[in-house]
Each structure stands twice: as C-alpha cells, then as structure tokens.
Short mmCIF file of C-alpha atoms and ligand atoms in Angstrom, two decimals:
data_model
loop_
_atom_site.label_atom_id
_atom_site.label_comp_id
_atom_site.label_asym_id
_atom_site.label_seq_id
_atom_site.Cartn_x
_atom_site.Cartn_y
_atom_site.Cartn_z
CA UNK A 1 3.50 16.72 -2.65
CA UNK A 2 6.19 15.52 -0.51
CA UNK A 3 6.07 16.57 3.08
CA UNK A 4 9.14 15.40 4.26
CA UNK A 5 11.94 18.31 3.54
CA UNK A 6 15.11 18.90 4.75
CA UNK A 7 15.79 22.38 6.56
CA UNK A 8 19.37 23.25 6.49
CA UNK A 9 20.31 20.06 7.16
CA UNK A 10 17.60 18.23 9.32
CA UNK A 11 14.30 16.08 8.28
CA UNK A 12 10.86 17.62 8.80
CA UNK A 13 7.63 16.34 8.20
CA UNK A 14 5.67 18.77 7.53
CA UNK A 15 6.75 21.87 10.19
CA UNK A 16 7.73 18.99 12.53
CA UNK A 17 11.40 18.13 13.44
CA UNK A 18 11.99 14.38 13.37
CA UNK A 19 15.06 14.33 15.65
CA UNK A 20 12.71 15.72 18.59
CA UNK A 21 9.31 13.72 17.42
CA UNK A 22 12.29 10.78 17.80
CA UNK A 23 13.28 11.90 21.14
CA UNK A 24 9.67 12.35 21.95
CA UNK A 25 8.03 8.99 21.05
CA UNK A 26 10.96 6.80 20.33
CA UNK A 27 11.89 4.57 17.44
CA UNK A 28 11.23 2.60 15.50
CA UNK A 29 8.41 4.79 14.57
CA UNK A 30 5.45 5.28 11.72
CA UNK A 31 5.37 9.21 11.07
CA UNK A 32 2.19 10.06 8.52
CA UNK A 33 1.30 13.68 7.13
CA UNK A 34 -1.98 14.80 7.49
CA UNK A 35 -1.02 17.36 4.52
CA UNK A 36 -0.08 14.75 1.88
CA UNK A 37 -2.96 12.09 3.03
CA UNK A 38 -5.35 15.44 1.99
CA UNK A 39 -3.73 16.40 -1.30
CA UNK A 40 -4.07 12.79 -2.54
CA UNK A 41 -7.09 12.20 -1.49
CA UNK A 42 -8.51 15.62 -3.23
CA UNK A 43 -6.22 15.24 -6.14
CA UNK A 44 -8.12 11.42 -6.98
CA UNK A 45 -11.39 13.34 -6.65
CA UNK A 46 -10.56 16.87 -9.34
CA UNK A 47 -9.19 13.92 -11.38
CA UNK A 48 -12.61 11.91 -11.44
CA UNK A 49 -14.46 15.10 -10.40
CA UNK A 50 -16.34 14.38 -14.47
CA UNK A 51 -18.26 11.90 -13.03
CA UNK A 52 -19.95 10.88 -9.96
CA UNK A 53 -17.58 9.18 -8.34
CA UNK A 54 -16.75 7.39 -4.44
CA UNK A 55 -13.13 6.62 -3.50
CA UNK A 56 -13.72 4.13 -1.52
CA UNK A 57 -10.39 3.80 0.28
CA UNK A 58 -8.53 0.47 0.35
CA UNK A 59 -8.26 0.05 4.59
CA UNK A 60 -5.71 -2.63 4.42
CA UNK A 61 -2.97 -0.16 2.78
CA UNK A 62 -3.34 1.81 5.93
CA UNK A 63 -5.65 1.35 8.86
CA UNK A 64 -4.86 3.71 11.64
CA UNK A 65 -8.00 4.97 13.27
CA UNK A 66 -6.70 8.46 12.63
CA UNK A 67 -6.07 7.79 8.83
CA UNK A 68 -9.20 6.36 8.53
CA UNK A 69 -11.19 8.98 10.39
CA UNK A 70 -9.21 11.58 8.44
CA UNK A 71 -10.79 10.57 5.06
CA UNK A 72 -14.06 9.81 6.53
CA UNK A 73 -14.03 13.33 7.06
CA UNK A 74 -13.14 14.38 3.41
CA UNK A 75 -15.87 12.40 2.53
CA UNK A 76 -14.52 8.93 1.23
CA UNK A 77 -15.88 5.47 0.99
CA UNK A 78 -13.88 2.33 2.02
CA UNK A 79 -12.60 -0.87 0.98
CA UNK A 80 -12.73 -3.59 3.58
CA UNK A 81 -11.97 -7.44 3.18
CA UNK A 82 -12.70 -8.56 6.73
CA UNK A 83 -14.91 -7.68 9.53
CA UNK A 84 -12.30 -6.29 11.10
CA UNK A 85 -11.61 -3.74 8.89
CA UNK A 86 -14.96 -3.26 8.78
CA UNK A 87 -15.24 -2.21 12.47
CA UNK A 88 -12.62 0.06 12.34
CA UNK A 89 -13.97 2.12 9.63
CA UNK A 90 -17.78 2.13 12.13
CA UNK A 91 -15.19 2.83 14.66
CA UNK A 92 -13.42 5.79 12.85
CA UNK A 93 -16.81 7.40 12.26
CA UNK A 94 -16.83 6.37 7.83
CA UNK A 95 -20.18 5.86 6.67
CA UNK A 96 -21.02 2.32 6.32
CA UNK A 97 -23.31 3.30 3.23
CA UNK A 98 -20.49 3.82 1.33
CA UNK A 99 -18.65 0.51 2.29
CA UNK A 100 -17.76 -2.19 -0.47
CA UNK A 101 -16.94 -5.61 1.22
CA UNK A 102 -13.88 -7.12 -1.37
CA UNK A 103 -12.20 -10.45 -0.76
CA UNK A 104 -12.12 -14.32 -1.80
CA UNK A 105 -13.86 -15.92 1.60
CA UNK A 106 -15.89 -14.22 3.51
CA UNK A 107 -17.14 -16.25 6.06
CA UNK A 108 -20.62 -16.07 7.34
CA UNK A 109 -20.30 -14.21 10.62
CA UNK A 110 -18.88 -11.42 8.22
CA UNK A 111 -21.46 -11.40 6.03
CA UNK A 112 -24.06 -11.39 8.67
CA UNK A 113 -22.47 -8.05 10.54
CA UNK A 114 -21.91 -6.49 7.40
CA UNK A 115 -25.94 -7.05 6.44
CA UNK A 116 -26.50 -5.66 10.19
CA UNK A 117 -24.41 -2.57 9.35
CA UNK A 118 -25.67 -1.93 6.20
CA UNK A 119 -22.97 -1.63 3.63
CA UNK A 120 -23.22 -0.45 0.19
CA UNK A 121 -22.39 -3.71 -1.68
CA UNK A 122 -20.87 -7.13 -1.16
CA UNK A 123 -17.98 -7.43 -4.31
CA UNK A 124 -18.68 -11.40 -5.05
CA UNK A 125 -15.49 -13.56 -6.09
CA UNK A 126 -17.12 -16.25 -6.79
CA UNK A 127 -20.28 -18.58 -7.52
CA UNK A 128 -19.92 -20.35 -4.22
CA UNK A 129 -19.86 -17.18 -2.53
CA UNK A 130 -23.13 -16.44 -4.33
CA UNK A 131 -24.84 -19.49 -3.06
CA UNK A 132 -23.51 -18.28 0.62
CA UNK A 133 -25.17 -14.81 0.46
CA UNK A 134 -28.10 -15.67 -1.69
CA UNK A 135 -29.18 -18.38 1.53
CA UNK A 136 -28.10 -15.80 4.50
CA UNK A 137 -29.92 -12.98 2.69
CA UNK A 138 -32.80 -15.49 2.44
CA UNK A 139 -32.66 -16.70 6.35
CA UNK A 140 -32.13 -13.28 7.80
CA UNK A 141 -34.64 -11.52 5.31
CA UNK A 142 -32.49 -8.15 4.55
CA UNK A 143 -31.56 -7.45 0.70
CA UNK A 144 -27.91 -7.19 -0.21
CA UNK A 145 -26.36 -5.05 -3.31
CA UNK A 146 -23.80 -7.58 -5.18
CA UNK A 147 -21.31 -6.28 -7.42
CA UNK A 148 -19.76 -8.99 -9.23
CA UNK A 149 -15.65 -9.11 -9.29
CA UNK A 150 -14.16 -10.44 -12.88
CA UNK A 151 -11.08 -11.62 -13.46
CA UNK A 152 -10.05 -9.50 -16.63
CA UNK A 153 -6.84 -11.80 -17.59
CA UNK A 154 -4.66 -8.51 -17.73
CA UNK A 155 -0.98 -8.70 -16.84
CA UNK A 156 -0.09 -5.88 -14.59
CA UNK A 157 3.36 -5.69 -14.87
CA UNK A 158 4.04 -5.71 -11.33
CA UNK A 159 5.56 -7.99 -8.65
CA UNK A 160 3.79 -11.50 -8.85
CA UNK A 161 2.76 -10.94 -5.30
CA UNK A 162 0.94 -8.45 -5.93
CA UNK A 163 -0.78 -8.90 -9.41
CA UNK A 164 -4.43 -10.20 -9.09
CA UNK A 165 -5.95 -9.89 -12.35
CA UNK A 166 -4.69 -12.91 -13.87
CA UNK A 167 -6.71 -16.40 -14.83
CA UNK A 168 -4.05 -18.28 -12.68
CA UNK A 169 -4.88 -15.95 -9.51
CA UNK A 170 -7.22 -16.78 -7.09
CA UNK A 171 -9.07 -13.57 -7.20
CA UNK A 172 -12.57 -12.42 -8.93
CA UNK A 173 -14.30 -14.92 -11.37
CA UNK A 174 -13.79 -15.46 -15.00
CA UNK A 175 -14.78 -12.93 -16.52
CA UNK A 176 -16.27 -15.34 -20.17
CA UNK A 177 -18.44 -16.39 -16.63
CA UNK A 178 -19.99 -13.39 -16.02
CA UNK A 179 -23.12 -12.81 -17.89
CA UNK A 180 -24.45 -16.35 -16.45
CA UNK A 181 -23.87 -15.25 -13.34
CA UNK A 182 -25.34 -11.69 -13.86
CA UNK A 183 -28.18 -13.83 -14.78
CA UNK A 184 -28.39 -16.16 -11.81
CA UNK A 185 -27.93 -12.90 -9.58
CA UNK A 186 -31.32 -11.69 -10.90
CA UNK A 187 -33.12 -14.82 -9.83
CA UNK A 188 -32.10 -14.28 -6.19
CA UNK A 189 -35.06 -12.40 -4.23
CA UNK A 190 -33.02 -10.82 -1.75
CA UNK A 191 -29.69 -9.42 -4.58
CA UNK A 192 -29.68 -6.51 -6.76
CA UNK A 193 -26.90 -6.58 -8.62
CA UNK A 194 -25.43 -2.66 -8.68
CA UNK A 195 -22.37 -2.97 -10.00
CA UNK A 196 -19.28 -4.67 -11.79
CA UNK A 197 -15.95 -4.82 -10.19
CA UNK A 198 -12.35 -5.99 -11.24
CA UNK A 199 -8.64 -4.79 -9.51
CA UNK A 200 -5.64 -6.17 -11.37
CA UNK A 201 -3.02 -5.41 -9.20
CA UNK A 202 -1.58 -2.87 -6.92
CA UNK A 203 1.91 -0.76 -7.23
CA UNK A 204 1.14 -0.20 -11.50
CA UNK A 205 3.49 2.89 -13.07
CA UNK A 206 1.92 1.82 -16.58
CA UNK A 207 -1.36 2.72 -17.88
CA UNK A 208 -1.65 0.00 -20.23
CA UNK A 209 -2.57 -2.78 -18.33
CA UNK A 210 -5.72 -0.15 -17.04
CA UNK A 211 -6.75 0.67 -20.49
CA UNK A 212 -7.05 -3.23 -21.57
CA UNK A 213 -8.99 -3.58 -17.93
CA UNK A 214 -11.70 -1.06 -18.79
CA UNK A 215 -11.59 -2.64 -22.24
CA UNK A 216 -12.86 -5.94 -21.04
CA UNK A 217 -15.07 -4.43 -18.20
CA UNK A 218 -16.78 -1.77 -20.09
CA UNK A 219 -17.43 -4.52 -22.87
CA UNK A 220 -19.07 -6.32 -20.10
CA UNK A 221 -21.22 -4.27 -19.11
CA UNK A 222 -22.13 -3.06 -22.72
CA UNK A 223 -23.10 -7.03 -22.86
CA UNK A 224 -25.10 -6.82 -19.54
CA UNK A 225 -26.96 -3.89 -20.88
CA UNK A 226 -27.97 -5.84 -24.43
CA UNK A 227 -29.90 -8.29 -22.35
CA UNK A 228 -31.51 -6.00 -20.11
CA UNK A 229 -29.32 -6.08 -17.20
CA UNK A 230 -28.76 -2.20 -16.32
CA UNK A 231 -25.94 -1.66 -13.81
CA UNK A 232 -25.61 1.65 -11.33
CA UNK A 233 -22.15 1.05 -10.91
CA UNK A 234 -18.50 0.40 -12.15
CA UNK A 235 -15.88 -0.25 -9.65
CA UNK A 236 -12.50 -0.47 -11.39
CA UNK A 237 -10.44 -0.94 -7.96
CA UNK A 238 -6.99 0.39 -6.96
CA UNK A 239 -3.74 -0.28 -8.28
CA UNK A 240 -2.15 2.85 -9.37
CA UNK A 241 1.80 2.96 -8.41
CA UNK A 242 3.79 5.60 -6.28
CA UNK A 243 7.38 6.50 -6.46
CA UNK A 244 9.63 4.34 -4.31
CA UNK A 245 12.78 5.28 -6.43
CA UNK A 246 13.62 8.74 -7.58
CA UNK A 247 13.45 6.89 -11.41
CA UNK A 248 9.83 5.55 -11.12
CA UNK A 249 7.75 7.24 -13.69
CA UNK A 250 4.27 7.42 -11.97
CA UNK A 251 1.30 8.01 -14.06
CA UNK A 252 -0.61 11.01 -12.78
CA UNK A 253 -4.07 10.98 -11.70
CA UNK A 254 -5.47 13.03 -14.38
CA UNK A 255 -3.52 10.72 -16.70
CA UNK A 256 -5.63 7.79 -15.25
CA UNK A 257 -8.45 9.92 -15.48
CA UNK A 258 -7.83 10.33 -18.92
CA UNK A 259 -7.38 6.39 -20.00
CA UNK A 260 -11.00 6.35 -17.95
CA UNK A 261 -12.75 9.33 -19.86
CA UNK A 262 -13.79 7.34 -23.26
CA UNK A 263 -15.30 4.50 -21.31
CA UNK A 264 -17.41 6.53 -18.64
CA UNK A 265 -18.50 9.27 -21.02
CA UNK A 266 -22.42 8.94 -22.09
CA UNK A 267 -22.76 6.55 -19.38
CA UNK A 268 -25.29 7.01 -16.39
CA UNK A 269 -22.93 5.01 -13.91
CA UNK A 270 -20.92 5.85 -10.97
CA UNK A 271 -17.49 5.16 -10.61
CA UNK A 272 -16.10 3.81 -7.53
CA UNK A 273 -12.17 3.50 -6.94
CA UNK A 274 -10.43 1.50 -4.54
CA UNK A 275 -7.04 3.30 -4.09
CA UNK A 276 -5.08 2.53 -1.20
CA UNK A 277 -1.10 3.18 -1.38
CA UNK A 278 -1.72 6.19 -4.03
CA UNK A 279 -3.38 8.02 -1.06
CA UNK A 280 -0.79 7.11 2.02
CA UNK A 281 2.36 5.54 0.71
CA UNK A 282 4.28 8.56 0.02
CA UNK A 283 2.52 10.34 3.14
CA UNK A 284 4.25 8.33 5.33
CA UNK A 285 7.85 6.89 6.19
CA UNK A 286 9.55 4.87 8.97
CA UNK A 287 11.92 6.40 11.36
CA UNK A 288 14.37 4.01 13.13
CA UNK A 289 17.77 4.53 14.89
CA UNK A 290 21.01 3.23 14.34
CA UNK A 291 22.40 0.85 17.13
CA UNK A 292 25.65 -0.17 15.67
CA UNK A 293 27.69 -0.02 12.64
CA UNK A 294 29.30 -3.18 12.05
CA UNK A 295 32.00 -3.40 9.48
CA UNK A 296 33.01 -7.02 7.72
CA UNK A 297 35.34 -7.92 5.37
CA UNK A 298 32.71 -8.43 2.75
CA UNK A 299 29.96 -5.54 4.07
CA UNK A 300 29.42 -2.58 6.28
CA UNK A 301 26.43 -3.12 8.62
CA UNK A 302 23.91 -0.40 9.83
CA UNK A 303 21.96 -2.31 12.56
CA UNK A 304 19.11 -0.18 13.20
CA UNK A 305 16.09 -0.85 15.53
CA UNK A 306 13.36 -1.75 12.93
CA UNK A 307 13.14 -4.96 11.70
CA UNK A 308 11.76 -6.50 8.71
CA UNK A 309 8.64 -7.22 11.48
CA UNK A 310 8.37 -3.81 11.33
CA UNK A 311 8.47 -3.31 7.75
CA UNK A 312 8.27 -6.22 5.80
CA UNK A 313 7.78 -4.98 1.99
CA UNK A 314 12.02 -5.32 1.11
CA UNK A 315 11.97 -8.97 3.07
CA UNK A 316 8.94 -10.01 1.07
CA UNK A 317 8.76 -8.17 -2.31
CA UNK A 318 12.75 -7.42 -2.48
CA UNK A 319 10.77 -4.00 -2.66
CA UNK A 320 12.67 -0.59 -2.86
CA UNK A 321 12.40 2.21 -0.22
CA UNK A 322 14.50 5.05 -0.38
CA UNK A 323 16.82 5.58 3.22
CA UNK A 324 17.70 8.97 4.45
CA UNK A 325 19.74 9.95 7.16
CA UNK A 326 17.58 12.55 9.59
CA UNK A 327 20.80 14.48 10.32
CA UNK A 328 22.44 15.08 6.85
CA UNK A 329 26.14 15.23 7.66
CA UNK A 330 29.08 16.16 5.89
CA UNK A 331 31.09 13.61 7.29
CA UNK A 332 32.39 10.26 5.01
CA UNK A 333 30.08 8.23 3.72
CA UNK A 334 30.11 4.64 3.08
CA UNK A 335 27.53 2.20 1.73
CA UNK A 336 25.78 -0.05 4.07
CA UNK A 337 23.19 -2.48 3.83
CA UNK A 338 20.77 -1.61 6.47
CA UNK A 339 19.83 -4.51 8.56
CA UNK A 340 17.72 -5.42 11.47
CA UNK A 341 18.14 -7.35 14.84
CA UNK A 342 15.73 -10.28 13.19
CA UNK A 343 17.43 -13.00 13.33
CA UNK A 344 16.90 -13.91 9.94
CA UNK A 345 18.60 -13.06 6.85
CA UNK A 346 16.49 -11.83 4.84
CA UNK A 347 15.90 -9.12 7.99
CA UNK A 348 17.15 -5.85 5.78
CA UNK A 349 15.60 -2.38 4.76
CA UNK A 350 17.95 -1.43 2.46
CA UNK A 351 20.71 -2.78 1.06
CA UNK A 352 24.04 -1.00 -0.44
CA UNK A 353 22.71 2.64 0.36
CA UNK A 354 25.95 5.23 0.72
CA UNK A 355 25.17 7.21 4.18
CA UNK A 356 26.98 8.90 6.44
CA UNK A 357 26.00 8.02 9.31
CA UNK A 358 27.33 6.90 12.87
CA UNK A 359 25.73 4.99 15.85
CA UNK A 360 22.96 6.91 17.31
CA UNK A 361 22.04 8.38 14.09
CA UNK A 362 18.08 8.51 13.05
CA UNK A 363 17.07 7.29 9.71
CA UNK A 364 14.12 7.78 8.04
CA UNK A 365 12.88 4.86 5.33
CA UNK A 366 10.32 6.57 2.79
CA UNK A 367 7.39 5.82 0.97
CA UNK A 368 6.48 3.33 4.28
CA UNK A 369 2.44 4.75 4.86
CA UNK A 370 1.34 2.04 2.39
CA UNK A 371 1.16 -1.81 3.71
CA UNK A 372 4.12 -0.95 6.49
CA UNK A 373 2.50 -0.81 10.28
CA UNK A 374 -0.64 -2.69 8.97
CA UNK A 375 1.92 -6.09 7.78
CA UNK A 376 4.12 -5.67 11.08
CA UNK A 377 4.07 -8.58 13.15
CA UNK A 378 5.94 -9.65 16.02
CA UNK A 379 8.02 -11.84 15.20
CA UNK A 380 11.13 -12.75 17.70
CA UNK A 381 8.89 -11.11 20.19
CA UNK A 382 8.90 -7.44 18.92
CA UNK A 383 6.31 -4.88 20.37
CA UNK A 384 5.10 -3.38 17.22
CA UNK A 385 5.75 0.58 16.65
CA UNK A 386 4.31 3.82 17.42
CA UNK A 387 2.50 5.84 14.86
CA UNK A 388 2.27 9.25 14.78
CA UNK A 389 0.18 11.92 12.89
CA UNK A 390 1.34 15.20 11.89
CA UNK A 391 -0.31 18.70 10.67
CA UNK A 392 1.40 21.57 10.47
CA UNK A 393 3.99 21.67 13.56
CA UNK A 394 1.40 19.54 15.70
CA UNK A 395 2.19 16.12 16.23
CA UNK A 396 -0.12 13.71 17.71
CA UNK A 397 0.61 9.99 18.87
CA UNK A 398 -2.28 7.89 16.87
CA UNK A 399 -1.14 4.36 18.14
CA UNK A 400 0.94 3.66 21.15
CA UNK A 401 3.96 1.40 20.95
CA UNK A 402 2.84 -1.67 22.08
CA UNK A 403 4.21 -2.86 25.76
CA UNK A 404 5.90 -6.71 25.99
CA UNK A 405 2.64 -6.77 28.33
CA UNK A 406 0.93 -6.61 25.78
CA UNK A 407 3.42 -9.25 23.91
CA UNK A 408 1.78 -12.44 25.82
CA UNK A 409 -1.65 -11.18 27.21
CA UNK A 410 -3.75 -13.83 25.84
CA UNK A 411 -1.42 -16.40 26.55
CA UNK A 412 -2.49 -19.23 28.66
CA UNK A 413 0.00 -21.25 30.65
CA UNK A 414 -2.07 -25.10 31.58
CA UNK A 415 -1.87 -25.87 35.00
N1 LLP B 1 -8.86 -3.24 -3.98
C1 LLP B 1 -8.56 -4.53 -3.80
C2 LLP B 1 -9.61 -5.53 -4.01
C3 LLP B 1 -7.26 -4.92 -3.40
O1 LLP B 1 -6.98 -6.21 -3.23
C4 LLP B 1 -6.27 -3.92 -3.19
C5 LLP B 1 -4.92 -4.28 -2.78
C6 LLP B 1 -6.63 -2.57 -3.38
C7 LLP B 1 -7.93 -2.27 -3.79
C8 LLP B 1 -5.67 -1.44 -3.16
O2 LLP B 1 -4.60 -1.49 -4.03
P1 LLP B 1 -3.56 -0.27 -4.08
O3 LLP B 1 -4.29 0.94 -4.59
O4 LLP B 1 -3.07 -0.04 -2.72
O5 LLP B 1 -2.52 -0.73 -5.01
N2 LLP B 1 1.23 -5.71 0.43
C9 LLP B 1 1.48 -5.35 -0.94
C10 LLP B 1 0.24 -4.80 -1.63
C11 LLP B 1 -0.93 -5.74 -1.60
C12 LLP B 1 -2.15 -5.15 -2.27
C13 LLP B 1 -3.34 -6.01 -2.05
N3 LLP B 1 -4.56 -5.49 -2.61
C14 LLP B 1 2.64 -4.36 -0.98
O6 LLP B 1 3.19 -4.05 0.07
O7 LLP B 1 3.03 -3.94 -2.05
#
C-alpha cells in the first residue's frame, strides 16, 4: 500500500495535501500514514496468523510516541535496546509483558528497571551478560525469562552496516556456544530460559539468507530439545527489506511466511518477530523545501532545507531514497544532486535525480519512516524536525519542531 498519491498533479498522503500540511507545520518535515503503518502491521500478522505469534516491533526503526501507541493499540509487542526505548513504549501505553530487551551492553540500571517493569524476556548476547543478570536477579530476588541470541554465521547480503549475523560482528554469541550456555542458564535460580533468538541483518530483499537462519536455529533448538531443554519460544528477529527503488524486488510477507512454515509446523512454540522498517519505512517520507538552485559548471545544485542531520541513511549507507517533487510540473527538467546546508560534503539526499523544480518548490524524499527522525541529530546546530501523523484527511502534529531554545538548554556556561 502506498499512501502517498499524486492527484492531478499534487502529493497527498493519504486524503491530506502536502503543499498545505507544508504551509501548516513547515519543513523540513517527517509526514507518517496511519493507513500504511496499519496494513503492515496486519499484513505481518495474516502472514504468521498459522501460528501463535507476537510482532514485537523494533522501536529504534521508528519511535514516535504516536507510532508506538498506534501499534500498541493493534496489539503488538516491542523491541527495545535501551531503557529509553523502553520508557517510551510504558509511556505510549504497549504492554511491557510483551517487551523483549535486545542489545550487546546493557548496563545494570537497565536491567534493574526493566526487572521493575516486568518485561517478557531479556535477549542475552553474551556469557558476560549472563553473569550480569544471573547476580542482579540474585540480589534483587525477581526471576527473569532469558532468550539466548546466536550468531548464525549467515551472510545477509546487505550493506555491511547493517548485517549482524556474521562471526566477525559483535552481535549474539556463537552459535557452536550455545548448548553450554543453554546449560549454564538452567543452573541459575532466578532464569528460565524461554526462548532462542538470532537477527541477521536488516534491509534483506532475499529469502535465502532467512532460510539458512532458521536452518541453524531450528537445528538448535531440535539439539536443546534432545537433552531435555524444552523452549516456549523462537524469536527469529527483523530484517525483511522494503522498496527504496522502483527495481527492488521485495519478498512478500506470505513469502517469508512460507520459508518459515516447514520449521514451525508440529512445533508447540511461539514465534516472535522483530520487524521494524517493514512496518514504517514506506509509511513515511520527508518533506523539505527548496532554498536555491545553484548551477556549476560541473553540477546543478538543489539546496533544500533538510540536511543529512535530518536524514542521515544516503550520508551513511550511500542508501537510495526516491525524490519527488510535491508540485509535479510540466516545466524543464534537469538533474540535480540534492544537497543540504551541512557543511559537509557528504551532506546530500539524492544525487543526479532529473526534477523540475524551482526555488520554493516542496520535495518529498520517500521511504524515510524507517531509521530517519529517530538518527537525526543536530549537527551544525540544527533544531531537529516536526513529525506529523496522518489518517484520512486529519493531520495531527506528533512531535514539535524543536526550538534553538531547546538547542543549548542543558548547557552550562562556568562562572
Ligand atoms: N531486531 C534487532 C535485534 C535489530 O538490531 C534490528 C535492527 C531489528 C530487529 C529491526 O530490523 P529491521 O526489521 O528494521 O530491518 N540504521 C540502519 C538500520 C539498522 C538496523 C539495526 N537493527 C538503516 O538505516 O538502514
């Protein structure tokens, strides 16, 4: 579903004109659909709908209050790695019982809150780890569900950045490792170990690299079960790729489902999914304005007001979003590379895009609901966006553009 469509010749999201939300709230600008956030979410559950299953949503691809209280309310689980994340999903009304905890070093405040709260399960990266939650658990006398995160040795096929399930990344623990530490697990008085966990990467368009995960896991666990260990769940993470170019071949969720079906079938386990940019990358895009055009010898220029601060994926991954003027016109168009005021470089959106465009113009950068507001910084002194929620021909503002007030507030000049 994509709820961005032109009418005549103007961008709406959903029933909502662009150029006025523009006018409205200013740019540069995070615009989500309610819609599309819906349909993926419900189209990963009739996928998995076989089984019992809990998307637990990956917070960090997307953690808007209003996104998050959104899919509490269609019922999901979440994904945090910090206690941060954790407080917004208390915060957004999710239920904590449905919370895994993921990530390499969690320190012990985090663990503590998140044994106050009462999550589901702790995923545990490592032995050291272990050792940390086995003697909190002990000191504070509360029992903790451990799911252990293996390291499958599966090449994702994606960006480096972004692949995790390797034996030279940092992430999860190898997986030959495992059954000892299943074993040590059951010697601690205040773990239960639930579940196995693994994510290889994130932004996959092949199912391969899946298949050869649940392989490995599924052999695991067939291991576990020989020796008596009996798990209750299988968390097989996120990862699963959206279209960013109008050639990217993206597996479908009942495709996924399908590479999942012989491995869950006859099992008494529940799955768990961590999916984070399936469910709001393509529900979202970036809308920023054109302050000049600059034309070089070598290049034309659109300098627009977001900035790779704002939107840092094509800075950092070289990654691909597709650029849109708001306005189609029928004037000339020439091909830009679309830059920001960053005073960097690297600072570009897009580069060689044919547009025609002029100064003033709106643009609107797609597939940007997925790791865009939540990596903005503010760098060169940036206030960092406004995001904005829309249903139907409502609009509502879910985060304020921050004020330069806001810039240097807990800055301290010494006397
Ligand atoms: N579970 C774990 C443990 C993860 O580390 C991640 C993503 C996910 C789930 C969700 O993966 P997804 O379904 O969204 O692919 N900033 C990068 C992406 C980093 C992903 C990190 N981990 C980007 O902009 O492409």
């Amino acid at each position: 579903m994509n709820p961005f469509q032109y009418r005549d010749s103007l961008l709406f999201a959903e029933d909502v004109n662009l150029q006025e939300l523009a006018n409205a709230y200013g740019t540069p600008c995070y615009v989500y659909s309610k819609g599309a956030i819906e349909h993926n979410y419900r189209a990963f559950a009739s996928a998995l709908q076989e089984w019992p299953t809990c998307i637990c949503y990956a917070v960090k691809a997307n953690s808007n209050l209003a996104v998050l209280s959104l899919l509490a309310k269609l019922g999901a689980g979440f994904d945090v790695v910090s206690i941060g994340e954790l407080e917004r999903v208390v915060r957004a009304g999710g239920d904590v019982s449905k919370v895994v905890f993921s990530g390499v070093a969690k320190r012990s405040d985090e663990i503590r809150r998140a044994l106050v709260i009462g999550i589901h399960c702790f995923n545990i990266e490592s032995t050291a780890e272990l050792q940390r939650l086995d003697a909190i658990t002990r000191e504070m006398d509360i029992q903790a569900n451990v799911s252990l995160r293996v390291n499958p040795d599966v090449n994702p096929t994606t960006h480096p950045y972004i692949s995790t399930g390797l034996k030279e990344n940092k992430f999860g623990v190898d997986i030959e490792l495992a059954l000892d530490i299943y074993q040590r697990i059951e010697q601690c008085s205040h773990l239960n170990a639930v579940g196995v966990d693994c994510h290889i990467g994130s932004q996959l368009l092949e199912l391969a690299p899946f298949q050869t995960c649940f392989e490995r896991i599924f052999g695991l666990i067939d291991q576990l079960n020989a020796i008596g260990i009996v798990l209750q769940h299988v968390d097989v993470g996120g990862g699963l790729g959206i279209r960013y170019t109008q050639d990217d071949q993206v597996p479908s969720h009942a495709d996924y489902a399908q590479v999942l079906a012989p491995f869950m079938r006859d099992r008494k386990l529940e799955l768990l999914i961590e999916p984070g940019r399936a469910i709001v990358g393509e529900a979202g895009l970036l809308l920023t304005r054109v302050e000049h055009i600059k034309n070089t010898s070598a290049k034309n220029f659109a300098l627009v007001d977001a900035a790779m601060n704002d939107l840092l994926r094509p800075s950092l991954y070289s990654a691909w979003h597709e650029i849109s003027a708001v306005q189609k016109s029928y004037g000339a168009t020439a091909t830009y590379d679309v830059v920001g005021p960053v005073c960097e470089a690297g600072d570009f959106l897009g580069k060689d895009r044919p547009l025609a465009i002029q100064e003033g113009s709106l643009l609107a950068i797609h597939a940007a609901g997925a790791y865009g507001f939540v990596m903005a910084s503010n760098y060169n002194s940036r206030a960092r966006a406004a995001e904005v929620l829309v249903e139907g021909d409502q609009a509502w503002l879910v985060r304020k553009r921050e004020t330069l007030g806001q810039l240097f507030a807990n800055e301290i000049i010494p006397d």
